[in-house]
C-alpha cells in the first residue's frame, strides 16, 4: 500500500514543562526535587493538553476523566481525519476501511462509530476499534490497514490514533512511574490515509511532492512473561500507569536481534536502511536504539524533536515522526525505511517501507 498522507493534530492548550511540573507538584504529594529531576530527565520542553491546566482539578474520578476523553478524542480525531483526507485529495465517501486505536479511554459504542458519522463516512464503512496496544498501536495500526489493502487493493483505508495521556495521571499516586508519566506523556491525534496498489492511479497527486512511502512488509514480536514492564492497572481510580525501571534493559537485550532478523528476511541489513521512523518512547529508549544500530549521524533527529516538542504521545508519536519524515526527509525512489514502536505486552511492531 502507499501512504498518501499523515496528519497530526494537537490540542490548543500548550504549556511548557515548568508549568506542568508546578501543576503536578500542587496535586501529587511528593518530594518536589524528585519530581523536578524526573520531569527534567524526560527532555520534554512542553506539551499540549486536552484541557486548560487549571481544569484538571475537576477530574475527581474516572467518570469525569473518561467523559472528557470521549468528547475531546472525538474532536481531535475528526480534525485529524479531515486534514488527512484533504491532503490526499479524497472525500469521506472514498474511505472503505477505518481503524481506530486508543488506550487512554473507553467507550461503547466505540468512538470510531461516532467518528464515522461526524466525518461523513459511508454507512457501509468497515471498522476496527483497537484498545490496549499503547505506544505500539500506531505501528500496529499501519500493519492492520496494510493487511486489509493487500486483500482489497482497489480500496482506501484510514488509520486514526488518539491518546489523551494527561487524563490518566493519578492525583494520589506518588510512585516513580506516575511521576515519570506526568512529565513524559502528552495528548494528540494522528490520521493516516493509505491506498491499495490498484487505487493509487485514481488518487490525486499520488507521486507528487511530499508523497509517502509504500508499506511492503510488517512484523510483530510479543515477549512472553514481560507484561509487568508496561501497561495499566485498571480500577475505580481509572488507569494507573505501569512502567518498570528495567524496561530499557529488555529493549537492549532483544530489539537489535529482532530488527536484524526482520530485515534479513527481506534481504536487508540495518546499515542499508535510509529512513528510521522510531517511536520516541523516552530518552533512554531512543539512546538504546541509536546505540544498537549505530545511528550517530542524525538519523533519529526527528524522533528527538517529536519528544521534545510534544512529549510521548503514545500511539500517535510514531505517526507524528512519520509525517515529519515524509515532509522533511524524503528519500530517493526505492530506498528502504524502517518504522517501529514498542508497547505493552511487552511487544515490538515493525514496518518495512519503500520510497
PDB file of C-alpha atoms in Angstrom, residues 10-21 24 39 42 44-50 165-166 169 179-187 306-313:
ATOM      1  CA  UNK A  10      -2.612  18.598  18.966  1.00  0.00           C
ATOM      2  CA  UNK A  11      -4.991  20.224  21.492  1.00  0.00           C
ATOM      3  CA  UNK A  12      -4.855  24.009  21.691  1.00  0.00           C
ATOM      4  CA  UNK A  13      -3.789  24.167  25.356  1.00  0.00           C
ATOM      5  CA  UNK A  14       0.019  24.449  25.236  1.00  0.00           C
ATOM      6  CA  UNK A  15       2.267  24.602  28.324  1.00  0.00           C
ATOM      7  CA  UNK A  16       5.987  24.476  28.864  1.00  0.00           C
ATOM      8  CA  UNK A  17       7.393  21.730  31.062  1.00  0.00           C
ATOM      9  CA  UNK A  18       7.967  24.024  34.036  1.00  0.00           C
ATOM     10  CA  UNK A  19       4.275  24.974  34.174  1.00  0.00           C
ATOM     11  CA  UNK A  20       3.248  21.325  34.074  1.00  0.00           C
ATOM     12  CA  UNK A  21       5.752  20.383  36.771  1.00  0.00           C
ATOM     13  CA  UNK A  24       1.696  18.307  39.254  1.00  0.00           C
ATOM     14  CA  UNK A  39      10.473  15.775  34.660  1.00  0.00           C
ATOM     15  CA  UNK A  42      12.439  13.369  30.065  1.00  0.00           C
ATOM     16  CA  UNK A  44      10.440  17.322  27.080  1.00  0.00           C
ATOM     17  CA  UNK A  45      10.275  21.101  26.652  1.00  0.00           C
ATOM     18  CA  UNK A  46       6.478  21.423  26.561  1.00  0.00           C
ATOM     19  CA  UNK A  47       3.236  19.630  25.815  1.00  0.00           C
ATOM     20  CA  UNK A  48      -0.292  20.196  24.546  1.00  0.00           C
ATOM     21  CA  UNK A  49      -3.002  19.121  26.982  1.00  0.00           C
ATOM     22  CA  UNK A  50      -6.602  18.076  26.500  1.00  0.00           C
ATOM     23  CA  UNK A 165      -2.489  10.695  28.376  1.00  0.00           C
ATOM     24  CA  UNK A 166      -2.881  13.695  30.683  1.00  0.00           C
ATOM     25  CA  UNK A 169      -2.393  10.983  35.674  1.00  0.00           C
ATOM     26  CA  UNK A 179       5.708  10.967  38.311  1.00  0.00           C
ATOM     27  CA  UNK A 180       7.631   9.998  35.185  1.00  0.00           C
ATOM     28  CA  UNK A 181       4.378   9.615  33.259  1.00  0.00           C
ATOM     29  CA  UNK A 182       3.198  13.060  34.336  1.00  0.00           C
ATOM     30  CA  UNK A 183       6.388  14.517  32.851  1.00  0.00           C
ATOM     31  CA  UNK A 184       6.685  12.398  29.716  1.00  0.00           C
ATOM     32  CA  UNK A 185       3.323  11.760  28.066  1.00  0.00           C
ATOM     33  CA  UNK A 186       1.314  14.247  26.001  1.00  0.00           C
ATOM     34  CA  UNK A 187      -2.006  14.465  24.169  1.00  0.00           C
ATOM     35  CA  UNK A 306       8.923  14.975  18.458  1.00  0.00           C
ATOM     36  CA  UNK A 307       9.737  14.016  22.053  1.00  0.00           C
ATOM     37  CA  UNK A 308      10.985  17.469  22.993  1.00  0.00           C
ATOM     38  CA  UNK A 309       8.141  19.387  21.370  1.00  0.00           C
ATOM     39  CA  UNK A 310       5.159  17.204  22.251  1.00  0.00           C
ATOM     40  CA  UNK A 311       6.259  14.536  24.710  1.00  0.00           C
ATOM     41  CA  UNK A 312       5.498  10.864  24.212  1.00  0.00           C
ATOM     42  CA  UNK A 313       2.065  10.819  22.525  1.00  0.00           C
TER      43      UNK A 313
END
